[in-house]
Coordinates of C-alpha atoms in Angstrom, one line a residue:
L690 CA 137.9 197.4 127.0
M691 CA 138.9 196.6 123.4
R692 CA 138.2 199.1 120.7
L693 CA 138.4 198.3 117.0
H694 CA 139.9 201.1 114.9
Q695 CA 140.4 199.9 111.3
L696 CA 139.9 196.6 109.4
S697 CA 141.4 196.1 106.0
M698 CA 140.7 193.0 103.9
T699 CA 142.3 192.0 100.6
A700 CA 141.0 189.0 98.6
F701 CA 139.1 187.8 101.7
G702 CA 135.7 186.1 101.6
P703 CA 133.4 187.8 99.1
F704 CA 135.8 190.8 98.7
A705 CA 137.9 190.5 95.5
T706 CA 139.9 193.6 96.0
S707 CA 140.9 195.6 99.1
E708 CA 138.2 197.0 101.4
T709 CA 138.8 199.1 104.5
L710 CA 136.4 199.7 107.4
D711 CA 137.0 202.7 109.7
F712 CA 135.5 201.8 113.0
D713 CA 136.7 205.0 114.6
A714 CA 134.0 206.8 112.6
L715 CA 131.5 204.4 114.1
N716 CA 132.8 204.3 117.6
D717 CA 131.7 207.8 118.4
A718 CA 128.1 206.6 118.4
G719 CA 129.0 203.9 121.0
L720 CA 127.0 201.2 119.1
F721 CA 126.7 200.3 115.5
L722 CA 124.8 197.8 113.3
L723 CA 126.1 195.7 110.5
S724 CA 123.2 195.5 108.0
G725 CA 122.8 194.7 104.4
P726 CA 121.4 192.2 102.0
T727 CA 122.0 188.5 102.2
G728 CA 125.4 187.7 100.7
G729 CA 126.7 191.3 101.3
G730 CA 129.7 190.3 103.4
K731 CA 128.4 191.0 107.0
S732 CA 129.6 187.6 108.3
S733 CA 132.9 187.9 106.4
I734 CA 133.6 191.1 108.3
L735 CA 133.2 189.3 111.6
D736 CA 135.2 186.4 110.3
A737 CA 138.0 188.8 109.3
V738 CA 138.1 190.3 112.8
C739 CA 138.1 186.9 114.4
F740 CA 140.8 185.6 112.0
A741 CA 143.0 188.6 112.7
L742 CA 142.6 188.2 116.5
Y743 CA 142.7 184.4 116.8
G744 CA 144.0 183.0 113.6
Q745 CA 140.7 181.1 113.0
T746 CA 137.1 181.8 112.3
P747 CA 134.0 180.7 114.3
G748 CA 131.7 178.0 113.1
V749 CA 132.3 175.7 110.2
R750 CA 134.3 177.9 107.9
D751 CA 137.7 176.5 107.1
V752 CA 140.7 178.9 107.3
K753 CA 142.0 177.4 104.0
G754 CA 138.8 178.6 102.2
L755 CA 139.0 182.3 103.2
K756 CA 140.7 183.5 100.0
S757 CA 138.1 185.2 97.8
Q758 CA 136.9 183.1 94.8
H759 CA 136.4 186.5 93.0
A760 CA 140.1 187.6 93.4
A761 CA 142.8 187.0 90.9
E762 CA 144.8 183.8 91.6
S763 CA 148.0 185.7 92.2
V764 CA 146.5 188.1 94.8
A765 CA 147.4 187.1 98.4
P766 CA 144.5 187.2 100.9
E767 CA 145.3 189.4 103.9
V768 CA 143.5 190.9 106.9
V769 CA 144.9 193.8 108.9
L770 CA 143.2 194.9 112.1
E771 CA 144.1 197.9 114.2
F772 CA 142.7 197.9 117.7
S773 CA 143.5 199.2 121.2
I774 CA 143.3 197.5 124.5
G775 CA 144.6 198.7 127.9
G776 CA 145.7 202.0 126.5
R777 CA 147.9 200.5 123.9
R778 CA 147.3 200.4 120.2
W779 CA 148.0 197.2 118.2
E780 CA 148.1 196.2 114.6
V781 CA 147.9 192.5 113.6
R782 CA 148.3 191.3 110.0
R783 CA 147.4 187.7 109.0
T784 CA 147.4 185.8 105.7
P785 CA 145.2 182.7 105.5
E786 CA 146.7 179.7 103.9
W787 CA 146.1 179.8 100.1
T788 CA 147.4 178.2 96.9
R789 CA 149.2 180.5 94.5
P790 CA 150.2 180.0 90.9
K791 CA 153.9 179.1 90.4
K792 CA 156.1 182.0 89.5
R793 CA 157.6 179.9 86.7
G794 CA 155.8 177.3 84.7
D795 CA 152.4 175.9 85.2
G796 CA 150.7 174.7 88.3
V797 CA 150.5 175.9 91.9
D798 CA 152.8 176.1 94.9

């Protein structure tokens, strides 16, 4: 049985800054529901979990397009997922491919 503990997203999907979800607070109920208005980021949360675990997202979303359009150009997108399985706790950290501004001069790297 896999249990999610915490998900942190930075400059990922619609989230311009860092957002953290504490699944431990939800796990006590045994079942929880992601709800909210259209465009609220529900699918992006699931995409972040899938990207952290598998390095890709389901469906037609391209991994290169996961960086938030709302984030500053210099902010690196990142997903950190803490989970446990088989009695062991794991943390996985992934950064999707993105184009960042050059440190010197104009343009991108």
